[in-house]
Short mmCIF file of C-alpha atoms and ligand atoms in Angstrom, two decimals:
data_model
loop_
_atom_site.label_atom_id
_atom_site.label_comp_id
_atom_site.label_asym_id
_atom_site.label_seq_id
_atom_site.Cartn_x
_atom_site.Cartn_y
_atom_site.Cartn_z
CA MET A 16 28.50 -31.52 -31.54
CA ALA A 17 26.86 -28.16 -32.12
CA LYS A 18 23.11 -27.75 -32.42
CA GLU A 19 21.68 -25.09 -34.74
CA TYR A 20 18.85 -22.69 -33.89
CA ASP A 21 17.21 -19.64 -35.39
CA LEU A 22 17.35 -18.00 -31.96
CA VAL A 23 19.08 -18.67 -28.67
CA VAL A 24 17.84 -16.61 -25.74
CA LEU A 25 20.31 -16.07 -22.89
CA GLY A 26 18.21 -15.80 -19.76
CA GLY A 27 14.75 -17.27 -19.15
CA GLY A 28 13.22 -14.38 -17.20
CA THR A 29 10.05 -12.53 -18.12
CA GLY A 30 11.87 -10.83 -20.99
CA GLY A 31 13.58 -13.94 -22.32
CA TYR A 32 10.83 -16.54 -22.09
CA VAL A 33 8.17 -14.25 -23.57
CA ALA A 34 10.50 -13.45 -26.48
CA ALA A 35 11.08 -17.19 -26.96
CA ILE A 36 7.33 -17.86 -27.13
CA ARG A 37 6.80 -15.08 -29.69
CA ALA A 38 9.74 -16.40 -31.75
CA SER A 39 8.25 -19.88 -31.72
CA GLN A 40 4.89 -18.45 -32.85
CA LEU A 41 6.77 -16.87 -35.76
CA GLY A 42 8.09 -20.29 -36.76
CA MET A 43 11.60 -20.01 -35.36
CA GLN A 44 13.56 -22.89 -33.86
CA VAL A 45 14.27 -21.54 -30.39
CA ALA A 46 16.37 -22.41 -27.34
CA VAL A 47 16.46 -20.72 -23.94
CA VAL A 48 19.56 -20.98 -21.75
CA GLU A 49 18.85 -20.41 -18.05
CA LYS A 50 21.38 -20.84 -15.24
CA SER A 51 18.83 -20.93 -12.46
CA GLU A 52 15.01 -21.00 -12.67
CA LEU A 53 12.77 -20.03 -15.57
CA GLY A 54 10.84 -16.89 -14.71
CA GLY A 55 13.93 -14.95 -13.65
CA THR A 56 13.88 -12.14 -11.13
CA CYS A 57 10.20 -11.29 -11.55
CA LEU A 58 8.88 -14.75 -10.80
CA ASN A 59 11.54 -16.03 -8.39
CA ARG A 60 13.05 -13.02 -6.59
CA GLY A 61 10.96 -9.99 -7.48
CA CYS A 62 7.46 -9.05 -8.53
CA ILE A 63 5.60 -12.25 -7.72
CA PRO A 64 7.10 -13.18 -4.32
CA SER A 65 7.04 -9.56 -3.11
CA LYS A 66 3.43 -9.13 -4.19
CA SER A 67 2.52 -12.35 -2.40
CA LEU A 68 4.08 -11.05 0.83
CA LEU A 69 2.39 -7.66 0.30
CA ARG A 70 -0.96 -9.40 -0.07
CA SER A 71 -0.44 -11.36 3.17
CA ALA A 72 0.49 -8.11 4.93
CA GLU A 73 -2.65 -6.47 3.54
CA VAL A 74 -4.89 -9.33 4.68
CA PHE A 75 -3.27 -9.24 8.15
CA LYS A 76 -3.84 -5.50 8.47
CA GLN A 77 -7.40 -5.68 7.12
CA THR A 78 -8.28 -8.54 9.42
CA LYS A 79 -7.09 -6.50 12.37
CA GLU A 80 -9.35 -3.69 11.13
CA ALA A 81 -12.30 -6.02 10.43
CA ASN A 82 -14.33 -4.55 13.29
CA GLU A 83 -14.73 -1.37 11.23
CA TYR A 84 -16.70 -3.44 8.70
CA GLY A 85 -18.86 -5.01 11.35
CA VAL A 86 -16.89 -8.24 11.25
CA GLU A 87 -15.82 -9.14 14.75
CA ALA A 88 -12.49 -10.88 14.90
CA SER A 89 -10.16 -11.32 17.82
CA ASP A 90 -6.81 -12.95 18.63
CA ILE A 91 -5.48 -12.28 15.16
CA THR A 92 -1.97 -13.56 14.84
CA LEU A 93 0.50 -13.88 12.03
CA ASN A 94 2.05 -17.20 11.04
CA PHE A 95 4.98 -16.01 8.97
CA ALA A 96 6.05 -19.54 8.05
CA LYS A 97 2.65 -19.97 6.36
CA VAL A 98 3.03 -16.59 4.67
CA GLN A 99 6.28 -17.86 3.16
CA GLU A 100 4.79 -21.25 2.26
CA ARG A 101 1.99 -19.52 0.34
CA LYS A 102 4.52 -17.36 -1.52
CA ASN A 103 6.62 -20.41 -2.41
CA ARG A 104 3.55 -22.30 -3.64
CA ILE A 105 2.61 -19.45 -5.95
CA ILE A 106 6.16 -19.35 -7.34
CA LYS A 107 6.11 -23.14 -7.94
CA THR A 108 2.76 -22.99 -9.73
CA LEU A 109 3.94 -20.22 -12.02
CA GLN A 110 7.29 -21.93 -12.67
CA GLN A 111 5.41 -25.03 -13.79
CA GLY A 112 3.28 -22.79 -16.00
CA VAL A 113 6.35 -21.35 -17.73
CA HIS A 114 7.83 -24.84 -18.24
CA GLY A 115 4.48 -25.85 -19.77
CA LEU A 116 4.59 -22.87 -22.13
CA MET A 117 8.11 -23.80 -23.24
CA LYS A 118 6.92 -27.31 -23.99
CA LYS A 119 3.88 -26.06 -25.88
CA GLY A 120 6.10 -23.79 -28.01
CA LYS A 121 8.58 -26.65 -28.63
CA ILE A 122 11.27 -24.43 -27.13
CA ASP A 123 14.39 -26.23 -25.91
CA VAL A 124 15.44 -25.21 -22.41
CA TYR A 125 19.09 -25.69 -21.40
CA GLU A 126 19.65 -25.45 -17.65
CA GLY A 127 23.19 -24.12 -17.59
CA PHE A 128 25.35 -21.02 -17.84
CA GLY A 129 25.49 -19.60 -21.36
CA ARG A 130 28.43 -17.68 -22.78
CA ILE A 131 28.88 -16.03 -26.17
CA LEU A 132 31.99 -17.21 -28.02
CA GLY A 133 33.93 -15.26 -30.62
CA PRO A 134 34.09 -16.27 -34.32
CA SER A 135 34.83 -20.01 -34.48
CA ILE A 136 34.75 -23.07 -36.68
CA PHE A 137 31.02 -23.18 -36.01
CA SER A 138 30.28 -19.59 -36.99
CA PRO A 139 32.20 -16.78 -38.75
CA MET A 140 30.57 -14.23 -36.43
CA PRO A 141 30.55 -14.11 -32.64
CA GLY A 142 27.45 -15.79 -31.31
CA THR A 143 28.09 -19.47 -30.84
CA ILE A 144 26.81 -20.20 -27.37
CA SER A 145 28.69 -22.45 -25.02
CA ILE A 146 26.69 -23.82 -22.11
CA GLU A 147 28.43 -24.91 -18.93
CA TYR A 148 26.74 -27.10 -16.36
CA GLU A 149 27.16 -26.97 -12.58
CA ASN A 150 27.41 -30.76 -12.38
CA GLY A 151 30.48 -30.73 -14.64
CA ASP A 152 28.75 -32.26 -17.70
CA GLU A 153 30.50 -31.54 -20.97
CA ASN A 154 29.70 -28.12 -22.46
CA THR A 155 26.98 -27.91 -25.08
CA MET A 156 27.51 -25.75 -28.17
CA LEU A 157 24.60 -23.97 -29.82
CA VAL A 158 24.94 -22.17 -33.14
CA PRO A 159 22.14 -19.66 -33.57
CA LYS A 160 21.31 -17.26 -36.39
CA ASN A 161 20.31 -14.73 -33.73
CA VAL A 162 21.05 -14.30 -30.04
CA LEU A 163 18.88 -12.43 -27.55
CA ILE A 164 20.61 -11.34 -24.33
CA ALA A 165 18.04 -11.14 -21.54
CA THR A 166 20.26 -11.70 -18.52
CA GLY A 167 18.52 -9.11 -16.35
CA SER A 168 19.83 -7.34 -13.27
CA ARG A 169 20.83 -7.92 -9.68
CA PRO A 170 20.61 -5.69 -6.60
CA ARG A 171 23.47 -3.27 -6.16
CA SER A 172 24.74 -1.86 -2.90
CA LEU A 173 26.48 1.33 -1.87
CA PRO A 174 30.26 1.39 -2.25
CA GLY A 175 31.66 0.01 1.01
CA LEU A 176 28.33 -1.32 2.25
CA GLU A 177 28.70 -5.07 2.08
CA LEU A 178 25.55 -7.17 1.78
CA ASP A 179 25.99 -10.17 4.07
CA GLY A 180 22.57 -11.55 3.20
CA GLU A 181 21.46 -11.89 6.81
CA ILE A 182 21.85 -8.66 8.79
CA VAL A 183 22.41 -6.39 5.80
CA MET A 184 20.29 -7.74 2.96
CA SER A 185 19.12 -7.02 -0.54
CA SER A 186 15.53 -7.76 -1.51
CA ASP A 187 16.74 -11.20 -2.76
CA GLU A 188 17.44 -12.37 0.80
CA ALA A 189 14.69 -10.34 2.45
CA LEU A 190 12.12 -12.29 0.41
CA ASN A 191 13.28 -15.52 2.06
CA MET A 192 13.50 -14.38 5.69
CA ASN A 193 12.37 -17.18 8.02
CA GLU A 194 10.99 -14.75 10.51
CA LEU A 195 10.20 -11.08 10.62
CA PRO A 196 12.63 -8.75 12.38
CA SER A 197 11.15 -6.42 14.97
CA SER A 198 12.72 -3.43 13.24
CA MET A 199 14.24 -2.70 9.83
CA ILE A 200 16.29 0.11 8.36
CA ILE A 201 15.63 0.46 4.64
CA VAL A 202 18.35 2.30 2.73
CA GLY A 203 16.80 3.82 -0.40
CA GLY A 204 13.23 5.10 -0.70
CA GLY A 205 12.69 4.06 -4.32
CA VAL A 206 10.19 1.49 -5.56
CA ILE A 207 11.62 -1.52 -3.73
CA GLY A 208 12.29 0.41 -0.51
CA ILE A 209 8.76 1.81 -0.37
CA GLU A 210 7.04 -1.51 -1.18
CA TRP A 211 9.06 -3.15 1.60
CA ALA A 212 8.43 -0.29 4.03
CA SER A 213 4.70 -0.62 3.49
CA MET A 214 4.68 -4.42 3.71
CA LEU A 215 6.86 -4.68 6.82
CA SER A 216 4.94 -1.93 8.54
CA ASP A 217 1.63 -3.71 7.82
CA PHE A 218 3.19 -6.87 9.29
CA GLY A 219 3.93 -4.86 12.46
CA VAL A 220 7.67 -4.24 11.94
CA ASP A 221 9.11 -0.89 13.04
CA VAL A 222 10.47 0.60 9.79
CA THR A 223 12.87 3.48 9.08
CA VAL A 224 13.46 4.51 5.47
CA ILE A 225 16.67 6.46 4.82
CA GLU A 226 16.58 8.24 1.46
CA TYR A 227 19.44 10.21 -0.09
CA MET A 228 17.24 12.65 -2.03
CA ASP A 229 14.95 15.23 -0.43
CA TYR A 230 11.95 13.14 -1.45
CA ILE A 231 11.06 9.47 -1.73
CA LEU A 232 10.10 7.83 -5.04
CA PRO A 233 12.22 10.24 -7.10
CA THR A 234 10.81 9.10 -10.44
CA GLU A 235 7.18 9.75 -9.49
CA ASP A 236 5.22 12.99 -9.79
CA GLU A 237 5.95 15.05 -6.67
CA VAL A 238 2.37 15.05 -5.35
CA ILE A 239 2.12 11.28 -5.68
CA ALA A 240 5.38 10.74 -3.76
CA LYS A 241 4.16 13.15 -1.06
CA GLU A 242 0.83 11.34 -0.69
CA VAL A 243 2.57 7.94 -0.42
CA GLU A 244 4.90 9.40 2.21
CA LYS A 245 1.97 10.91 4.13
CA GLN A 246 0.13 7.58 4.20
CA LEU A 247 3.28 5.63 5.16
CA LYS A 248 3.98 8.04 8.01
CA LYS A 249 0.36 7.67 9.15
CA LYS A 250 0.95 3.96 9.64
CA GLY A 251 4.13 4.61 11.60
CA VAL A 252 6.95 4.38 9.04
CA HIS A 253 9.82 6.76 9.87
CA VAL A 254 10.92 8.50 6.68
CA VAL A 255 14.30 10.24 6.77
CA LYS A 256 15.15 12.24 3.65
CA GLY A 257 18.24 14.11 2.45
CA ALA A 258 20.30 11.55 4.33
CA LYS A 259 23.60 10.12 3.15
CA VAL A 260 24.24 6.72 4.70
CA LEU A 261 27.88 6.35 5.77
CA PRO A 262 28.91 2.74 5.08
CA ASP A 263 32.11 3.06 7.17
CA LYS A 264 29.94 3.81 10.22
CA LEU A 265 28.11 0.49 9.98
CA GLN A 266 28.23 -1.74 13.04
CA LYS A 267 26.74 -5.20 13.35
CA GLU A 268 26.39 -5.96 17.02
CA LYS A 269 22.96 -6.97 18.29
CA GLY A 270 21.45 -6.02 14.95
CA VAL A 271 22.69 -3.13 12.93
CA THR A 272 23.64 0.49 13.65
CA VAL A 273 24.56 3.02 11.01
CA GLU A 274 25.16 6.73 10.80
CA ALA A 275 23.79 9.02 8.11
CA GLU A 276 24.79 12.56 7.30
CA ILE A 277 21.78 14.87 7.36
CA ASN A 278 22.23 18.64 6.93
CA HIS A 279 25.93 18.42 7.87
CA HIS A 280 25.15 16.48 11.06
CA ASN A 281 25.50 12.77 11.66
CA GLU A 282 22.51 10.88 13.02
CA THR A 283 22.57 7.29 14.27
CA PHE A 284 19.98 4.68 13.34
CA SER A 285 19.65 1.18 14.80
CA ALA A 286 17.49 -1.81 13.94
CA ASP A 287 17.44 -5.61 13.88
CA ARG A 288 18.13 -5.77 10.17
CA MET A 289 18.93 -3.56 7.20
CA LEU A 290 17.56 -3.77 3.67
CA VAL A 291 19.54 -2.02 0.95
CA SER A 292 17.43 -0.97 -2.05
CA VAL A 293 19.45 1.59 -3.97
CA GLY A 294 18.92 0.27 -7.49
CA ARG A 295 19.81 -2.72 -9.63
CA GLU A 296 22.80 -3.30 -11.91
CA ALA A 297 22.85 -5.13 -15.23
CA VAL A 298 24.12 -8.73 -15.32
CA THR A 299 26.77 -8.61 -18.05
CA SER A 300 29.75 -10.32 -16.45
CA ASN A 301 31.11 -13.63 -17.78
CA ILE A 302 28.64 -13.87 -20.65
CA GLY A 303 31.33 -13.40 -23.27
CA LEU A 304 30.67 -9.79 -24.29
CA GLN A 305 34.44 -9.30 -24.68
CA ASN A 306 34.23 -11.64 -27.67
CA THR A 307 31.88 -9.22 -29.44
CA ASP A 308 31.73 -5.54 -30.46
CA ILE A 309 28.76 -4.97 -28.12
CA VAL A 310 28.94 -1.57 -26.43
CA ILE A 311 28.29 -1.12 -22.72
CA ASP A 312 27.62 2.32 -21.28
CA LYS A 313 27.25 2.97 -17.55
CA GLY A 314 26.99 -0.79 -17.09
CA PHE A 315 24.11 -1.31 -19.55
CA ILE A 316 24.21 -2.87 -23.04
CA GLN A 317 23.53 -0.30 -25.75
CA THR A 318 20.98 -1.10 -28.47
CA ASN A 319 18.98 0.63 -31.20
CA ASP A 320 15.18 1.03 -31.12
CA PHE A 321 14.75 -2.61 -32.16
CA TYR A 322 17.17 -3.83 -29.48
CA GLN A 323 20.01 -4.73 -31.87
CA THR A 324 23.44 -4.33 -30.35
CA LYS A 325 26.53 -3.34 -32.35
CA GLU A 326 26.51 -7.00 -33.50
CA SER A 327 23.36 -6.83 -35.62
CA HIS A 328 22.43 -10.50 -35.04
CA ILE A 329 22.77 -10.12 -31.25
CA TYR A 330 19.89 -8.34 -29.56
CA ALA A 331 19.48 -7.34 -25.89
CA ILE A 332 16.36 -6.50 -23.90
CA GLY A 333 15.10 -5.92 -20.35
CA ASP A 334 17.02 -4.81 -17.28
CA VAL A 335 20.36 -5.53 -18.95
CA ILE A 336 19.81 -2.52 -21.27
CA GLY A 337 18.63 -0.20 -18.45
CA GLY A 338 15.79 2.30 -18.85
CA MET A 339 12.49 1.25 -17.28
CA GLN A 340 13.54 -1.86 -15.32
CA LEU A 341 10.11 -3.46 -15.31
CA ALA A 342 9.01 -6.99 -16.19
CA HIS A 343 6.30 -5.87 -18.63
CA VAL A 344 8.79 -3.59 -20.37
CA ALA A 345 11.24 -6.49 -20.79
CA SER A 346 8.58 -8.77 -22.32
CA HIS A 347 7.43 -6.14 -24.79
CA GLU A 348 11.00 -5.31 -25.73
CA GLY A 349 11.50 -9.04 -26.32
CA ILE A 350 8.49 -9.21 -28.64
CA VAL A 351 9.71 -6.20 -30.65
CA ALA A 352 13.23 -7.67 -30.88
CA VAL A 353 12.01 -11.05 -32.11
CA GLU A 354 9.56 -9.54 -34.62
CA HIS A 355 12.44 -7.44 -35.94
CA MET A 356 14.59 -10.56 -36.35
CA ALA A 357 11.71 -12.11 -38.31
CA ASP A 358 11.35 -9.01 -40.57
CA ARG A 359 7.87 -8.28 -39.23
CA ASN A 360 8.42 -4.50 -39.12
CA PRO A 361 7.41 -4.01 -35.47
CA LEU A 362 6.68 -0.52 -34.17
CA PRO A 363 9.32 0.68 -31.71
CA LEU A 364 8.01 0.92 -28.14
CA ASP A 365 6.88 4.36 -26.97
CA TYR A 366 8.01 4.39 -23.35
CA ASP A 367 5.70 7.34 -22.61
CA THR A 368 2.75 4.96 -23.00
CA ILE A 369 4.03 2.29 -20.59
CA PRO A 370 2.55 2.22 -17.08
CA SER A 371 4.71 1.79 -14.01
CA CYS A 372 3.27 0.60 -10.73
CA ILE A 373 4.20 0.64 -7.06
CA TYR A 374 2.43 -2.06 -5.06
CA ALA A 375 2.70 -0.46 -1.64
CA ASN A 376 -0.31 0.30 0.47
CA PRO A 377 -1.28 2.84 -0.86
CA GLU A 378 -0.62 1.77 -4.41
CA ALA A 379 0.73 4.26 -6.93
CA ALA A 380 0.79 4.07 -10.71
CA SER A 381 1.68 6.35 -13.56
CA VAL A 382 2.05 6.67 -17.30
CA GLY A 383 3.70 9.45 -19.32
CA LEU A 384 5.28 12.66 -18.08
CA THR A 385 5.29 14.04 -14.56
CA GLU A 386 4.20 17.67 -14.23
CA LYS A 387 7.84 18.72 -13.76
CA GLN A 388 8.98 16.78 -16.85
CA ALA A 389 6.15 18.32 -18.90
CA ILE A 390 7.10 21.84 -17.81
CA ASP A 391 10.82 21.16 -18.34
CA GLN A 392 9.99 20.00 -21.88
CA GLY A 393 8.28 23.32 -22.56
CA PHE A 394 4.63 22.24 -22.40
CA ASP A 395 2.02 24.69 -21.20
CA THR A 396 0.07 22.32 -18.96
CA LYS A 397 -3.39 22.06 -17.50
CA ILE A 398 -4.17 19.71 -14.65
CA GLY A 399 -7.22 17.74 -13.57
CA LYS A 400 -7.15 16.19 -10.12
CA PHE A 401 -9.83 14.21 -8.35
CA PRO A 402 -9.78 12.53 -4.91
CA PHE A 403 -10.97 9.02 -4.04
CA LYS A 404 -12.79 10.41 -1.01
CA ALA A 405 -15.54 11.69 -3.34
CA ILE A 406 -15.96 8.25 -4.96
CA GLY A 407 -18.68 6.13 -3.35
CA LYS A 408 -16.99 2.80 -4.10
CA ALA A 409 -13.79 3.98 -2.38
CA LEU A 410 -15.79 4.63 0.81
CA VAL A 411 -17.50 1.25 0.49
CA HIS A 412 -14.11 -0.34 -0.08
CA GLY A 413 -12.79 1.35 3.08
CA GLU A 414 -9.83 3.04 1.39
CA SER A 415 -10.57 6.59 0.35
CA GLY A 416 -7.13 8.21 0.52
CA GLY A 417 -5.36 9.26 -2.66
CA PHE A 418 -6.34 10.78 -5.99
CA VAL A 419 -5.80 10.80 -9.75
CA LYS A 420 -3.92 13.61 -11.47
CA ILE A 421 -4.13 14.12 -15.21
CA ILE A 422 -1.69 16.40 -17.04
CA ALA A 423 -2.70 17.70 -20.47
CA ASP A 424 -1.19 20.05 -23.04
CA LYS A 425 -3.11 23.38 -23.08
CA LYS A 426 -2.31 23.96 -26.73
CA THR A 427 -3.15 20.56 -28.29
CA GLU A 428 -5.35 18.97 -25.57
CA ASP A 429 -2.97 15.97 -25.73
CA LEU A 430 -2.72 13.77 -22.69
CA LEU A 431 0.80 14.11 -21.29
CA GLY A 432 0.69 12.08 -18.10
CA VAL A 433 -1.61 10.29 -15.66
CA HIS A 434 -0.62 9.73 -12.04
CA MET A 435 -2.59 7.79 -9.48
CA VAL A 436 -2.31 6.98 -5.81
CA GLY A 437 -4.91 5.02 -3.86
CA PRO A 438 -6.85 1.75 -3.87
CA HIS A 439 -6.28 -0.61 -6.81
CA VAL A 440 -4.67 2.04 -8.99
CA THR A 441 -2.16 -0.49 -10.33
CA ASP A 442 -5.12 -2.24 -11.96
CA MET A 443 -6.67 1.03 -13.14
CA ILE A 444 -3.62 2.57 -14.82
CA SER A 445 -4.12 0.41 -17.94
CA GLU A 446 -6.95 2.73 -19.02
CA ALA A 447 -4.46 5.60 -19.00
CA GLY A 448 -1.94 3.48 -20.93
CA LEU A 449 -4.56 2.71 -23.59
CA ALA A 450 -5.53 6.38 -23.73
CA LYS A 451 -1.89 7.28 -24.39
CA VAL A 452 -1.51 4.60 -27.09
CA LEU A 453 -4.70 5.84 -28.80
CA ASP A 454 -3.70 9.50 -28.35
CA ALA A 455 -6.94 10.11 -26.48
CA THR A 456 -7.57 13.54 -24.97
CA PRO A 457 -8.95 14.04 -21.44
CA TRP A 458 -12.27 14.93 -23.11
CA GLU A 459 -12.35 11.49 -24.76
CA ILE A 460 -11.53 9.79 -21.45
CA ALA A 461 -14.40 11.70 -19.83
CA HIS A 462 -16.69 10.84 -22.77
CA SER A 463 -16.02 7.15 -22.14
CA VAL A 464 -18.62 6.25 -19.52
CA HIS A 465 -17.18 4.90 -16.28
CA PRO A 466 -19.57 2.51 -14.53
CA HIS A 467 -21.06 3.40 -11.17
CA PRO A 468 -20.21 2.46 -8.51
CA THR A 469 -16.61 1.68 -9.34
CA LEU A 470 -13.23 3.02 -8.31
CA SER A 471 -12.61 3.79 -12.01
CA GLU A 472 -15.02 6.73 -11.79
CA VAL A 473 -12.10 8.67 -10.33
CA MET A 474 -10.46 8.58 -13.78
CA GLY A 475 -13.55 10.00 -15.51
CA GLU A 476 -13.88 12.73 -12.88
CA ALA A 477 -10.17 13.65 -13.09
CA ALA A 478 -10.50 13.87 -16.88
CA MET A 479 -13.50 16.20 -16.51
CA ALA A 480 -11.57 18.18 -13.88
CA VAL A 481 -8.98 19.14 -16.54
CA GLU A 482 -11.64 21.63 -17.77
CA GLY A 483 -13.05 22.22 -14.28
CA ASN A 484 -16.14 20.15 -15.17
CA GLN A 485 -15.93 17.46 -12.50
CA ILE A 486 -19.33 16.52 -11.15
CA HIS A 487 -18.74 15.33 -7.61
CA GLY A 488 -16.11 17.80 -6.42
P1 NAD B 25 15.17 2.81 -7.41
O1 NAD B 25 16.10 3.38 -8.40
O2 NAD B 25 13.71 2.79 -7.64
O3 NAD B 25 15.37 3.57 -6.01
C1 NAD B 25 16.61 3.66 -5.37
C2 NAD B 25 16.49 4.73 -4.31
O4 NAD B 25 17.66 4.71 -3.54
C3 NAD B 25 16.35 6.12 -4.90
O5 NAD B 25 15.29 6.77 -4.25
C4 NAD B 25 17.69 6.75 -4.59
O6 NAD B 25 17.60 8.15 -4.42
C5 NAD B 25 18.05 6.04 -3.29
N1 NAD B 25 19.47 6.05 -2.99
C6 NAD B 25 20.51 5.90 -3.84
N2 NAD B 25 21.67 6.00 -3.17
C7 NAD B 25 21.36 6.19 -1.86
C8 NAD B 25 22.10 6.36 -0.67
N3 NAD B 25 23.44 6.41 -0.71
N4 NAD B 25 21.46 6.50 0.50
C9 NAD B 25 20.10 6.51 0.54
N5 NAD B 25 19.35 6.38 -0.55
C10 NAD B 25 19.96 6.20 -1.75
O7 NAD B 25 15.76 1.35 -7.09
P2 NAD B 25 15.11 0.12 -6.35
O8 NAD B 25 14.00 0.56 -5.46
O9 NAD B 25 16.22 -0.63 -5.78
O10 NAD B 25 14.46 -0.69 -7.56
C11 NAD B 25 15.31 -1.19 -8.59
C12 NAD B 25 14.56 -1.31 -9.89
O11 NAD B 25 13.62 -2.35 -9.83
C13 NAD B 25 13.84 -0.05 -10.27
O12 NAD B 25 14.11 0.30 -11.61
C14 NAD B 25 12.41 -0.40 -10.10
O13 NAD B 25 11.56 0.27 -11.03
C15 NAD B 25 12.38 -1.89 -10.31
N6 NAD B 25 11.30 -2.44 -9.52
C16 NAD B 25 10.03 -2.22 -9.92
C17 NAD B 25 8.98 -2.66 -9.15
C18 NAD B 25 7.58 -2.42 -9.59
O14 NAD B 25 7.35 -2.23 -10.77
N7 NAD B 25 6.63 -2.39 -8.70
C19 NAD B 25 9.21 -3.32 -7.95
C20 NAD B 25 10.52 -3.51 -7.57
C21 NAD B 25 11.54 -3.06 -8.36
#
C-alpha cells in the first residue's frame, strides 16, 4: 500500500521539521521521515547540547571568579555527570516540543530510513519514498507530489585520520563524554574547534588547538579572529597555526600523540584525547539519488535559488546543499522551498543578511562582508569600531573585552558588514541582520536610540564611529 502526500520531507532536523510546519500551515498534507531523532544535528548532536555544555563551563568559571563580584564562594567543584544530565534533559524537553509541533500540524512522522525510488508503478517520476525500519518491519511506500531532502551533514575527518570515537573523536562523541579528559588536542580551529577550546578550557582542561591556516576562524573578519585568539590564549589555550597534522604519525598509547608539520619542521603534540573538527560533509549516501537526475558537486546537492534540484519536484535545503551550514539558515531555506512549492512567490534568501554566531567565551558574531571581502569586491570602505571597555554595562557585567566593527561603503553609505566580539554579541547581532535586511545605513543605526545602560550601546557607538562621531571614545 502506498500513501499519498503533498510533501514528504527526508530528515527531521531543524531544516526539515520547520519546512514541514510551514507546509502544513499552507494546507499541505505532509510527512517527515527521520531515521533517528527529530531535531537532527542541531538539537541532538550540535547547537543545543554544545551550548548547554558551554553554559555549564561559563557558570563554573564565573563561580570561581565570584569573589570579584563580592560574592564569596569556596570549594567550587565540577560534577560533570550533572553537567551531562542537564544537557540531556534540555535535549529531551526540546525533542518533546518538536513532537508536539508535528502533532499540532497534523504532520505524519515515520521513524525509519527513507530512500528515493526511481519512476515506478506508483509514480512516473522519481520520488516515491521507501521507508525501511530497523526492526525489520515491512517497508512503507509514500507517494508525494514534492520531496524535500534535508538530510544534513556529519563530521568529516582528515584522510588517514580515523575517528575511533573514544580517543580520537568528532564533536558527536565529545558531546557524550562521561568524564572530562585532563588534556585535549583539537585539530581544526574553525567554529566547532574554537567553541570546544573555550568550553574545555573553562572546565579546566589543558587545550591545544592545531590549525592548518595561519589564523583561526578563517571565515571571520581578521580582527575578530585575532581578538578571539588573544582571549583564548589569555585563559591558557595553546593555539598552533600554520600546522599540518600528519595522520600517519598518530599514536594511541596512554592517550594520543601526533606530529604536525610547521614551517618545514615536525613538532609533536600529546594529550589524553583528540577532537577532530575540520568541517562537515553532506549526508547523501544511500538515499537513492542515483535514481534521479539530481546533481552533486563537491559532495553537496546543487539547487537553484528556490532550492529545486534538477528534478523540479525534489527540493534540497540545509547542510546537504553546503554554503552556510547553520541551523537557522536551513530552516529559512526550508520555508522558502515550501512556499515555492505552494506557488507563494517567496523572495530568495540574501545570505549577506544572515548572521552567523560563535558561542565561545568570548562570543563572536557577524553579518555581511568582512573587510577583506569588501575590498576584494572593489568597495571603497569606511570603518567604525567601538570597544566594550567604554560601555558601562560591560564593566558592570564584568566582561569588557572585545568590540564591534562596522564596515560601510564610502560611496553609497550602505552597510556592508558588522562584526562583533565580546559579551552577548550572539544575541546582539540580530540588530545588524535587521539593518541589512532594511538596507539601513550606519547613520540610521546611530539614529535609532540604544537604551542606557545596555551592552547594545556598543552598536550605536560603532555606527557613529563610522563618521568619527562616537561619543564615549
Ligand atoms: P569549519 O569549516 O568552521 O572549520 C574547520 C577548520 O579546520 C578550519 O579552520 C580549517 O582551516 C581547519 N582545518 C582543515 N583541515 C585541517 C588540517 N588538516 N589540520 C588542521 N586544521 C585543519 O568546520 P567545523 O568547525 O568543523 O564546523 C563545521 C560546520 O558546522 C561549519 O560550517 C560551522 O559553521 C557549523 N557550525 C556552526 C556553529 C555555530 O553556528 N555556532 C557551531 C558548530 C558548527
